[in-house]
Amino acid sequence: MMINLNISSAKKADAGILLSMFFTMMLFLGTSLSVMAQNNSSIKGTALMADGQALPFASVALHQEDGTRIKAVLSDSLGTFSIASIPKGKFHVKVSSMGFITHQSEIIQITDVNRMIDLGLILMKEESLSLGSVNIRSQKKIIEQHLDKTIINVENSILSEGNTALELLERAPGVKVDDQGKITLKGRPGVSVMINGKLTYLSPSELSILLKGTNAASISKIEIISNPSSKFDAAGNAGIINILMKKNQMQGLNGSVSVNGGAGRNSRYGSGLNLNYRNKNVNVFGSYNYAYRGETEYLDFTRRFYTNGTAVGNPDRISNQHTKTNEPLNTHNFRMGLDLDLDSTNNLSFVVNGNIGKYLHDSKTTNQLNGFSGNLISDMLTTNYDQQNWKNLTYTAGYLHKFEKKEREFSADADYASNSFTSNLNLDTYNYPVGTSLGQRNVRRGYVPAKTNVYIFKTDYKDQFGTQLGFESGLKSSFINSDNNLVYENLSGNDWIYDVAGSNHFRYKEQIHAGYISLNQKFNTLTIQAGLRGEYTQTVGNQITSNTVFNRNYFQLFPNVNITKPLSENHQLQLAYSKRIERPDYGDLNPFRVFRDPLLYYEGNPNLKPELTQSLMANYVFKEKYTVSLNYSRTKDVITWITGQNDATNTTFESPQNLNRLVNYGLSLTGQTTYFSWWNASNFANVFKNIYNGDSGDGTFDNSRWSYSFNTQNSFKVGSGYSFELNAYFNSKSAYGISTENYYWAVSTAMQKNVLGDKGSLKVLFNDIFQSSQYKTVTRYQNIDMNSHVNVDSRRLILSFSYRFGNQKLQKERKTGGDDILKRVKGGQ
């Protein structure tokens, strides 16, 4: 059987309007070159912290010689800044940021001859205050808010030690992570996760395992990008979360070691080593992190069955299911690389990333089925043993060419990612019918070998015309080949019999070819960034078991517009529009079944279509500390996991389906506050509404709800090398598909003591002190009446030690083309 699906990117009229608007805007920006201000003078530089890391979003102000302030900008995420269109005269530049002493440059004179000034690297000194006999050092910002992104400086947070990348995201402002690893941003599902600016090709469950196995000690910062430019892949309806790993910038030989240990319901521990050698032209680096994460979870499902097919009145039967799991996770993460400056204009880079791990799901499930009057109908005991092993290896080669014109660069990257994944599972069930003492045994085993290969090729070019117009463009192609062979066998007597109905062999191929153009036009008091990305997608899915093949081919355009307007020295306004896509991964498309017990299973859907989202956003920033954001988005064909139920067999299943639409709108507030010189805080509040409506296959429905969330991050620093942190968050009830997710919250704290001449640190972390991070869901729809409660292993105490050694002299970092893209691949099911 052959299924052909051709999906149009938009109606022709809509596409014509979008293209007309875009090219009109491009024409406007292009013709503005002729009327650009003739004064193309500028002052630029790079702000760095004491350890050589970039100081993002520092305030940079241009003052006349008499002290009058005439212009102000912010440094970008790499600490670089540029002040353009400066008149002739004498000036000085002030660079300031919370926790650092304000830096003031020498007097700079702008003349006809001396128009382009480069201040180079500006090393900011950490602020220190003395109160009596107590020395108080200001804490660096942990959370930084900018117009287009939020940055979490993980390496500055003592709450990060002993945690995993996934646990860090749970505490990020506006981010919500459920028990299945599904990530939402400001209430919107469909978040793309990148590592070092490279997309991950992972399903939510696979991504969850990868992030659980990534030690927070290896992470530098996390960027939350709500409105990515056209340079980024169009994937990710709600935005992008970019996890940046640590990169040493010191010259000579240096490194660090770390070790941590503690326990929740089970023990967990880990260690890491980071080494780096850098001289004038060569940088060689490597890191290794090991982590063991013991975890026990308790899951409760209550399902009610009705003979009339509608959840009205009293149920005929009630199923109460309780599961206790033992889920140890062992992971080995390593990274090796070489940066080589061939000369002043050409750079080569080579990086190998590896993630090797083993995950065990060992659970016991009891499932009692009772009549409405309480009489026992059946009693079932299931043992589920699933051992998963995976190996991800990614190889990246990058080339960067810098032209004589400083703003002009060309980069090219090639990536190959190889992944192998195996799952050995055993499902052993005893069913005790009423009135019998001997159980009926049903034993099933499964073997899932999966292989995925990803190939990526990418080029980027950027240039600057005068001081007002920036230009970027690029091409990218990615190829994915996946082979997933699920074999189930049932035990009959002493023989294993192949399960024809349950087994499935699925091969999937995907190609995405993309190109983009982006322009950034600066006017006197206005900046417009506009881009257009085109992506052609071709997919082929082959269900070898059922001899079914489906093809999809579609081309879509993704415009992006961002307008920034400083209203005055303390007020800034930003308006943004974007169109993005979320494609179903092969795990969602593969219709194989994964059983928790014989009465509860999950399966994919080969008929899924990609979902498309259009978003509008408005931001207002006051004094570079307080941000108010309004956002609206509308998603077509939203992919949502829908619960189904067979009342006759007392069976419940979940499958992804396309609903008609999801509408999300809301308001968020972010504030950076210094209560005292020793107490800094970042507070975030979000109010939003999700409106789901569509056809779940059995009928139409509407599910909507107002929701809110709150997050506060507090840093305290006092004398004698002690520092403290306190984080708390709250997520209210929210709508997801046909279900309602209950509220949950958590409070965590940590303390640090600097030792060994401030090169070492001892830290103790107490996570989720009140064990209040509990996931409860209610589903009421047609014949479905279900409650679930997942009690995760979130409360734990961790002790850690880290030490830095070697040369600590700063060397200017070289940006390489290899830093722009690195692909992580799917790990199978």
PDB file of N, CA, C and O in Angstrom, residues 48-109:
ATOM      1  N   LEU A  48      34.654  41.401  28.970  1.00  0.00           N
ATOM      2  CA  LEU A  48      34.922  40.069  29.499  1.00  0.00           C
ATOM      3  C   LEU A  48      34.903  40.100  31.023  1.00  0.00           C
ATOM      4  O   LEU A  48      35.223  41.107  31.650  1.00  0.00           O
ATOM      5  N   MET A  49      34.537  38.954  31.626  1.00  0.00           N
ATOM      6  CA  MET A  49      34.626  38.795  33.068  1.00  0.00           C
ATOM      7  C   MET A  49      36.054  38.432  33.456  1.00  0.00           C
ATOM      8  O   MET A  49      36.899  38.158  32.597  1.00  0.00           O
ATOM      9  N   ALA A  50      36.320  38.389  34.755  1.00  0.00           N
ATOM     10  CA  ALA A  50      37.685  38.174  35.235  1.00  0.00           C
ATOM     11  C   ALA A  50      38.239  36.820  34.809  1.00  0.00           C
ATOM     12  O   ALA A  50      39.449  36.671  34.624  1.00  0.00           O
ATOM     13  N   ASP A  51      37.345  35.812  34.631  1.00  0.00           N
ATOM     14  CA  ASP A  51      37.818  34.490  34.250  1.00  0.00           C
ATOM     15  C   ASP A  51      37.921  34.312  32.737  1.00  0.00           C
ATOM     16  O   ASP A  51      38.172  33.216  32.245  1.00  0.00           O
ATOM     17  N   GLY A  52      37.725  35.392  31.995  1.00  0.00           N
ATOM     18  CA  GLY A  52      37.842  35.329  30.555  1.00  0.00           C
ATOM     19  C   GLY A  52      36.559  35.029  29.822  1.00  0.00           C
ATOM     20  O   GLY A  52      36.520  35.058  28.591  1.00  0.00           O
ATOM     21  N   GLN A  53      35.487  34.726  30.553  1.00  0.00           N
ATOM     22  CA  GLN A  53      34.205  34.473  29.906  1.00  0.00           C
ATOM     23  C   GLN A  53      33.595  35.790  29.431  1.00  0.00           C
ATOM     24  O   GLN A  53      33.812  36.851  30.021  1.00  0.00           O
ATOM     25  N   ALA A  54      32.814  35.700  28.351  1.00  0.00           N
ATOM     26  CA  ALA A  54      32.158  36.897  27.827  1.00  0.00           C
ATOM     27  C   ALA A  54      31.180  37.460  28.855  1.00  0.00           C
ATOM     28  O   ALA A  54      30.530  36.718  29.590  1.00  0.00           O
ATOM     29  N   LEU A  55      31.064  38.782  28.899  1.00  0.00           N
ATOM     30  CA  LEU A  55      30.101  39.439  29.772  1.00  0.00           C
ATOM     31  C   LEU A  55      28.945  39.922  28.899  1.00  0.00           C
ATOM     32  O   LEU A  55      29.010  40.987  28.282  1.00  0.00           O
ATOM     33  N   PRO A  56      27.872  39.142  28.815  1.00  0.00           N
ATOM     34  CA  PRO A  56      26.789  39.494  27.890  1.00  0.00           C
ATOM     35  C   PRO A  56      25.927  40.624  28.434  1.00  0.00           C
ATOM     36  O   PRO A  56      25.754  40.782  29.642  1.00  0.00           O
ATOM     37  N   PHE A  57      25.403  41.445  27.515  1.00  0.00           N
ATOM     38  CA  PHE A  57      24.393  42.451  27.800  1.00  0.00           C
ATOM     39  C   PHE A  57      24.822  43.455  28.868  1.00  0.00           C
ATOM     40  O   PHE A  57      24.037  43.866  29.722  1.00  0.00           O
ATOM     41  N   ALA A  58      26.109  43.813  28.832  1.00  0.00           N
ATOM     42  CA  ALA A  58      26.591  44.894  29.689  1.00  0.00           C
ATOM     43  C   ALA A  58      26.117  46.227  29.103  1.00  0.00           C
ATOM     44  O   ALA A  58      25.937  46.377  27.892  1.00  0.00           O
ATOM     45  N   SER A  59      25.916  47.203  29.967  1.00  0.00           N
ATOM     46  CA  SER A  59      25.512  48.536  29.523  1.00  0.00           C
ATOM     47  C   SER A  59      26.744  49.310  29.056  1.00  0.00           C
ATOM     48  O   SER A  59      27.734  49.413  29.787  1.00  0.00           O
ATOM     49  N   VAL A  60      26.683  49.833  27.839  1.00  0.00           N
ATOM     50  CA  VAL A  60      27.795  50.582  27.258  1.00  0.00           C
ATOM     51  C   VAL A  60      27.283  51.969  26.872  1.00  0.00           C
ATOM     52  O   VAL A  60      26.363  52.088  26.058  1.00  0.00           O
ATOM     53  N   ALA A  61      27.838  52.991  27.485  1.00  0.00           N
ATOM     54  CA  ALA A  61      27.359  54.355  27.260  1.00  0.00           C
ATOM     55  C   ALA A  61      28.480  55.231  26.714  1.00  0.00           C
ATOM     56  O   ALA A  61      29.629  55.144  27.155  1.00  0.00           O
ATOM     57  N   LEU A  62      28.130  56.087  25.746  1.00  0.00           N
ATOM     58  CA  LEU A  62      29.072  57.044  25.157  1.00  0.00           C
ATOM     59  C   LEU A  62      28.814  58.415  25.767  1.00  0.00           C
ATOM     60  O   LEU A  62      27.685  58.927  25.717  1.00  0.00           O
ATOM     61  N   HIS A  63      29.853  59.008  26.359  1.00  0.00           N
ATOM     62  CA  HIS A  63      29.743  60.310  27.005  1.00  0.00           C
ATOM     63  C   HIS A  63      30.657  61.315  26.312  1.00  0.00           C
ATOM     64  O   HIS A  63      31.765  60.967  25.865  1.00  0.00           O
ATOM     65  N   GLN A  64      30.198  62.551  26.249  1.00  0.00           N
ATOM     66  CA  GLN A  64      31.077  63.612  25.788  1.00  0.00           C
ATOM     67  C   GLN A  64      32.132  63.891  26.847  1.00  0.00           C
ATOM     68  O   GLN A  64      32.055  63.419  27.979  1.00  0.00           O
ATOM     69  N   GLU A  65      33.122  64.670  26.459  1.00  0.00           N
ATOM     70  CA  GLU A  65      34.231  64.942  27.375  1.00  0.00           C
ATOM     71  C   GLU A  65      33.750  65.579  28.671  1.00  0.00           C
ATOM     72  O   GLU A  65      34.322  65.351  29.739  1.00  0.00           O
ATOM     73  N   ASP A  66      32.676  66.386  28.612  1.00  0.00           N
ATOM     74  CA  ASP A  66      32.163  67.034  29.816  1.00  0.00           C
ATOM     75  C   ASP A  66      31.266  66.116  30.647  1.00  0.00           C
ATOM     76  O   ASP A  66      30.713  66.529  31.668  1.00  0.00           O
ATOM     77  N   GLY A  67      31.079  64.845  30.227  1.00  0.00           N
ATOM     78  CA  GLY A  67      30.281  63.890  30.981  1.00  0.00           C
ATOM     79  C   GLY A  67      28.871  63.715  30.480  1.00  0.00           C
ATOM     80  O   GLY A  67      28.148  62.847  30.977  1.00  0.00           O
ATOM     81  N   THR A  68      28.439  64.505  29.495  1.00  0.00           N
ATOM     82  CA  THR A  68      27.079  64.382  28.968  1.00  0.00           C
ATOM     83  C   THR A  68      26.919  63.059  28.209  1.00  0.00           C
ATOM     84  O   THR A  68      27.696  62.759  27.309  1.00  0.00           O
ATOM     85  N   ARG A  69      25.893  62.282  28.589  1.00  0.00           N
ATOM     86  CA  ARG A  69      25.642  60.997  27.934  1.00  0.00           C
ATOM     87  C   ARG A  69      24.845  61.229  26.653  1.00  0.00           C
ATOM     88  O   ARG A  69      23.800  61.877  26.677  1.00  0.00           O
ATOM     89  N   ILE A  70      25.356  60.664  25.521  1.00  0.00           N
ATOM     90  CA  ILE A  70      24.674  60.917  24.253  1.00  0.00           C
ATOM     91  C   ILE A  70      24.159  59.646  23.583  1.00  0.00           C
ATOM     92  O   ILE A  70      23.238  59.696  22.783  1.00  0.00           O
ATOM     93  N   LYS A  71      24.727  58.468  23.917  1.00  0.00           N
ATOM     94  CA  LYS A  71      24.273  57.218  23.315  1.00  0.00           C
ATOM     95  C   LYS A  71      24.506  56.070  24.283  1.00  0.00           C
ATOM     96  O   LYS A  71      25.398  56.128  25.140  1.00  0.00           O
ATOM     97  N   ALA A  72      23.695  55.004  24.128  1.00  0.00           N
ATOM     98  CA  ALA A  72      23.860  53.814  24.962  1.00  0.00           C
ATOM     99  C   ALA A  72      23.446  52.577  24.173  1.00  0.00           C
ATOM    100  O   ALA A  72      22.495  52.606  23.408  1.00  0.00           O
ATOM    101  N   VAL A  73      24.211  51.487  24.343  1.00  0.00           N
ATOM    102  CA  VAL A  73      23.902  50.204  23.710  1.00  0.00           C
ATOM    103  C   VAL A  73      24.152  49.104  24.739  1.00  0.00           C
ATOM    104  O   VAL A  73      24.628  49.364  25.847  1.00  0.00           O
ATOM    105  N   LEU A  74      23.815  47.850  24.358  1.00  0.00           N
ATOM    106  CA  LEU A  74      24.117  46.686  25.178  1.00  0.00           C
ATOM    107  C   LEU A  74      25.102  45.796  24.421  1.00  0.00           C
ATOM    108  O   LEU A  74      25.038  45.671  23.197  1.00  0.00           O
ATOM    109  N   SER A  75      26.011  45.166  25.155  1.00  0.00           N
ATOM    110  CA  SER A  75      26.860  44.162  24.513  1.00  0.00           C
ATOM    111  C   SER A  75      26.014  42.943  24.177  1.00  0.00           C
ATOM    112  O   SER A  75      24.982  42.696  24.807  1.00  0.00           O
ATOM    113  N   ASP A  76      26.428  42.157  23.164  1.00  0.00           N
ATOM    114  CA  ASP A  76      25.655  40.978  22.779  1.00  0.00           C
ATOM    115  C   ASP A  76      26.045  39.795  23.647  1.00  0.00           C
ATOM    116  O   ASP A  76      26.738  39.946  24.668  1.00  0.00           O
ATOM    117  N   SER A  77      25.568  38.573  23.251  1.00  0.00           N
ATOM    118  CA  SER A  77      25.804  37.389  24.069  1.00  0.00           C
ATOM    119  C   SER A  77      27.282  37.014  24.152  1.00  0.00           C
ATOM    120  O   SER A  77      27.680  36.255  25.034  1.00  0.00           O
ATOM    121  N   LEU A  78      28.120  37.531  23.233  1.00  0.00           N
ATOM    122  CA  LEU A  78      29.562  37.278  23.263  1.00  0.00           C
ATOM    123  C   LEU A  78      30.332  38.426  23.896  1.00  0.00           C
ATOM    124  O   LEU A  78      31.563  38.436  23.872  1.00  0.00           O
ATOM    125  N   GLY A  79      29.607  39.418  24.440  1.00  0.00           N
ATOM    126  CA  GLY A  79      30.242  40.548  25.103  1.00  0.00           C
ATOM    127  C   GLY A  79      30.657  41.668  24.180  1.00  0.00           C
ATOM    128  O   GLY A  79      31.162  42.697  24.631  1.00  0.00           O
ATOM    129  N   THR A  80      30.467  41.514  22.862  1.00  0.00           N
ATOM    130  CA  THR A  80      30.891  42.546  21.906  1.00  0.00           C
ATOM    131  C   THR A  80      29.852  43.656  21.797  1.00  0.00           C
ATOM    132  O   THR A  80      28.653  43.424  21.975  1.00  0.00           O
ATOM    133  N   PHE A  81      30.318  44.854  21.472  1.00  0.00           N
ATOM    134  CA  PHE A  81      29.408  45.990  21.319  1.00  0.00           C
ATOM    135  C   PHE A  81      29.966  46.921  20.242  1.00  0.00           C
ATOM    136  O   PHE A  81      31.167  46.888  19.920  1.00  0.00           O
ATOM    137  N   SER A  82      29.079  47.748  19.682  1.00  0.00           N
ATOM    138  CA  SER A  82      29.484  48.724  18.678  1.00  0.00           C
ATOM    139  C   SER A  82      28.565  49.925  18.768  1.00  0.00           C
ATOM    140  O   SER A  82      27.341  49.774  18.792  1.00  0.00           O
ATOM    141  N   ILE A  83      29.149  51.108  18.849  1.00  0.00           N
ATOM    142  CA  ILE A  83      28.402  52.368  18.865  1.00  0.00           C
ATOM    143  C   ILE A  83      28.677  53.070  17.545  1.00  0.00           C
ATOM    144  O   ILE A  83      29.828  53.360  17.214  1.00  0.00           O
ATOM    145  N   ALA A  84      27.622  53.312  16.764  1.00  0.00           N
ATOM    146  CA  ALA A  84      27.792  53.834  15.400  1.00  0.00           C
ATOM    147  C   ALA A  84      27.342  55.287  15.296  1.00  0.00           C
ATOM    148  O   ALA A  84      26.708  55.837  16.206  1.00  0.00           O
ATOM    149  N   SER A  85      27.691  55.886  14.154  1.00  0.00           N
ATOM    150  CA  SER A  85      27.270  57.256  13.792  1.00  0.00           C
ATOM    151  C   SER A  85      27.634  58.270  14.871  1.00  0.00           C
ATOM    152  O   SER A  85      26.777  58.963  15.432  1.00  0.00           O
ATOM    153  N   ILE A  86      28.918  58.350  15.169  1.00  0.00           N
ATOM    154  CA  ILE A  86      29.395  59.256  16.216  1.00  0.00           C
ATOM    155  C   ILE A  86      29.918  60.539  15.563  1.00  0.00           C
ATOM    156  O   ILE A  86      30.734  60.482  14.632  1.00  0.00           O
ATOM    157  N   PRO A  87      29.505  61.692  16.017  1.00  0.00           N
ATOM    158  CA  PRO A  87      29.998  62.952  15.434  1.00  0.00           C
ATOM    159  C   PRO A  87      31.448  63.209  15.844  1.00  0.00           C
ATOM    160  O   PRO A  87      32.005  62.539  16.711  1.00  0.00           O
ATOM    161  N   LYS A  88      32.066  64.189  15.202  1.00  0.00           N
ATOM    162  CA  LYS A  88      33.422  64.564  15.572  1.00  0.00           C
ATOM    163  C   LYS A  88      33.429  65.130  16.988  1.00  0.00           C
ATOM    164  O   LYS A  88      32.480  65.779  17.420  1.00  0.00           O
ATOM    165  N   GLY A  89      34.511  64.845  17.707  1.00  0.00           N
ATOM    166  CA  GLY A  89      34.620  65.375  19.053  1.00  0.00           C
ATOM    167  C   GLY A  89      35.403  64.441  19.957  1.00  0.00           C
ATOM    168  O   GLY A  89      35.975  63.441  19.515  1.00  0.00           O
ATOM    169  N   LYS A  90      35.393  64.777  21.249  1.00  0.00           N
ATOM    170  CA  LYS A  90      36.107  63.984  22.248  1.00  0.00           C
ATOM    171  C   LYS A  90      35.089  63.290  23.148  1.00  0.00           C
ATOM    172  O   LYS A  90      34.142  63.914  23.634  1.00  0.00           O
ATOM    173  N   PHE A  91      35.323  61.994  23.379  1.00  0.00           N
ATOM    174  CA  PHE A  91      34.371  61.180  24.127  1.00  0.00           C
ATOM    175  C   PHE A  91      35.110  60.191  25.032  1.00  0.00           C
ATOM    176  O   PHE A  91      36.303  59.955  24.895  1.00  0.00           O
ATOM    177  N   HIS A  92      34.351  59.602  25.955  1.00  0.00           N
ATOM    178  CA  HIS A  92      34.826  58.423  26.668  1.00  0.00           C
ATOM    179  C   HIS A  92      33.671  57.434  26.793  1.00  0.00           C
ATOM    180  O   HIS A  92      32.489  57.812  26.737  1.00  0.00           O
ATOM    181  N   VAL A  93      34.014  56.162  26.946  1.00  0.00           N
ATOM    182  CA  VAL A  93      33.025  55.076  26.995  1.00  0.00           C
ATOM    183  C   VAL A  93      33.006  54.479  28.398  1.00  0.00           C
ATOM    184  O   VAL A  93      34.063  54.203  28.980  1.00  0.00           O
ATOM    185  N   LYS A  94      31.785  54.290  28.932  1.00  0.00           N
ATOM    186  CA  LYS A  94      31.602  53.631  30.223  1.00  0.00           C
ATOM    187  C   LYS A  94      30.921  52.280  30.004  1.00  0.00           C
ATOM    188  O   LYS A  94      29.902  52.196  29.328  1.00  0.00           O
ATOM    189  N   VAL A  95      31.501  51.230  30.597  1.00  0.00           N
ATOM    190  CA  VAL A  95      30.927  49.883  30.531  1.00  0.00           C
ATOM    191  C   VAL A  95      30.569  49.467  31.955  1.00  0.00           C
ATOM    192  O   VAL A  95      31.424  49.512  32.849  1.00  0.00           O
ATOM    193  N   SER A  96      29.311  49.062  32.162  1.00  0.00           N
ATOM    194  CA  SER A  96      28.862  48.713  33.503  1.00  0.00           C
ATOM    195  C   SER A  96      27.965  47.488  33.469  1.00  0.00           C
ATOM    196  O   SER A  96      27.298  47.207  32.468  1.00  0.00           O
ATOM    197  N   SER A  97      27.957  46.718  34.551  1.00  0.00           N
ATOM    198  CA  SER A  97      27.103  45.557  34.705  1.00  0.00           C
ATOM    199  C   SER A  97      27.012  45.236  36.185  1.00  0.00           C
ATOM    200  O   SER A  97      27.959  45.499  36.949  1.00  0.00           O
ATOM    201  N   MET A  98      25.852  44.684  36.599  1.00  0.00           N
ATOM    202  CA  MET A  98      25.641  44.373  38.003  1.00  0.00           C
ATOM    203  C   MET A  98      26.719  43.432  38.523  1.00  0.00           C
ATOM    204  O   MET A  98      26.993  42.397  37.926  1.00  0.00           O
ATOM    205  N   GLY A  99      27.358  43.791  39.636  1.00  0.00           N
ATOM    206  CA  GLY A  99      28.389  42.963  40.237  1.00  0.00           C
ATOM    207  C   GLY A  99      29.794  43.298  39.780  1.00  0.00           C
ATOM    208  O   GLY A  99      30.747  42.625  40.188  1.00  0.00           O
ATOM    209  N   PHE A 100      29.945  44.337  38.918  1.00  0.00           N
ATOM    210  CA  PHE A 100      31.259  44.686  38.406  1.00  0.00           C
ATOM    211  C   PHE A 100      31.501  46.185  38.568  1.00  0.00           C
ATOM    212  O   PHE A 100      30.568  46.986  38.547  1.00  0.00           O
ATOM    213  N   ILE A 101      32.780  46.548  38.711  1.00  0.00           N
ATOM    214  CA  ILE A 101      33.161  47.949  38.800  1.00  0.00           C
ATOM    215  C   ILE A 101      33.039  48.572  37.413  1.00  0.00           C
ATOM    216  O   ILE A 101      33.474  47.992  36.416  1.00  0.00           O
ATOM    217  N   THR A 102      32.413  49.733  37.331  1.00  0.00           N
ATOM    218  CA  THR A 102      32.246  50.423  36.045  1.00  0.00           C
ATOM    219  C   THR A 102      33.599  50.770  35.437  1.00  0.00           C
ATOM    220  O   THR A 102      34.470  51.331  36.103  1.00  0.00           O
ATOM    221  N   HIS A 103      33.753  50.413  34.177  1.00  0.00           N
ATOM    222  CA  HIS A 103      35.000  50.698  33.452  1.00  0.00           C
ATOM    223  C   HIS A 103      34.819  51.957  32.612  1.00  0.00           C
ATOM    224  O   HIS A 103      33.826  52.091  31.887  1.00  0.00           O
ATOM    225  N   GLN A 104      35.777  52.886  32.709  1.00  0.00           N
ATOM    226  CA  GLN A 104      35.733  54.100  31.902  1.00  0.00           C
ATOM    227  C   GLN A 104      36.997  54.181  31.072  1.00  0.00           C
ATOM    228  O   GLN A 104      38.110  54.055  31.585  1.00  0.00           O
ATOM    229  N   SER A 105      36.811  54.377  29.772  1.00  0.00           N
ATOM    230  CA  SER A 105      37.952  54.429  28.855  1.00  0.00           C
ATOM    231  C   SER A 105      38.681  55.770  28.947  1.00  0.00           C
ATOM    232  O   SER A 105      38.190  56.742  29.553  1.00  0.00           O
ATOM    233  N   GLU A 106      39.836  55.823  28.322  1.00  0.00           N
ATOM    234  CA  GLU A 106      40.534  57.095  28.153  1.00  0.00           C
ATOM    235  C   GLU A 106      39.751  57.956  27.158  1.00  0.00           C
ATOM    236  O   GLU A 106      38.840  57.491  26.481  1.00  0.00           O
ATOM    237  N   ILE A 107      40.124  59.247  27.070  1.00  0.00           N
ATOM    238  CA  ILE A 107      39.447  60.138  26.124  1.00  0.00           C
ATOM    239  C   ILE A 107      39.711  59.668  24.687  1.00  0.00           C
ATOM    240  O   ILE A 107      40.845  59.363  24.313  1.00  0.00           O
ATOM    241  N   ILE A 108      38.640  59.576  23.900  1.00  0.00           N
ATOM    242  CA  ILE A 108      38.725  59.154  22.499  1.00  0.00           C
ATOM    243  C   ILE A 108      38.338  60.334  21.617  1.00  0.00           C
ATOM    244  O   ILE A 108      37.306  60.976  21.850  1.00  0.00           O
ATOM    245  N   GLN A 109      39.145  60.620  20.612  1.00  0.00           N
ATOM    246  CA  GLN A 109      38.854  61.734  19.709  1.00  0.00           C
ATOM    247  C   GLN A 109      38.486  61.212  18.324  1.00  0.00           C
ATOM    248  O   GLN A 109      39.217  60.446  17.705  1.00  0.00           O
TER     249      GLN A 109
END
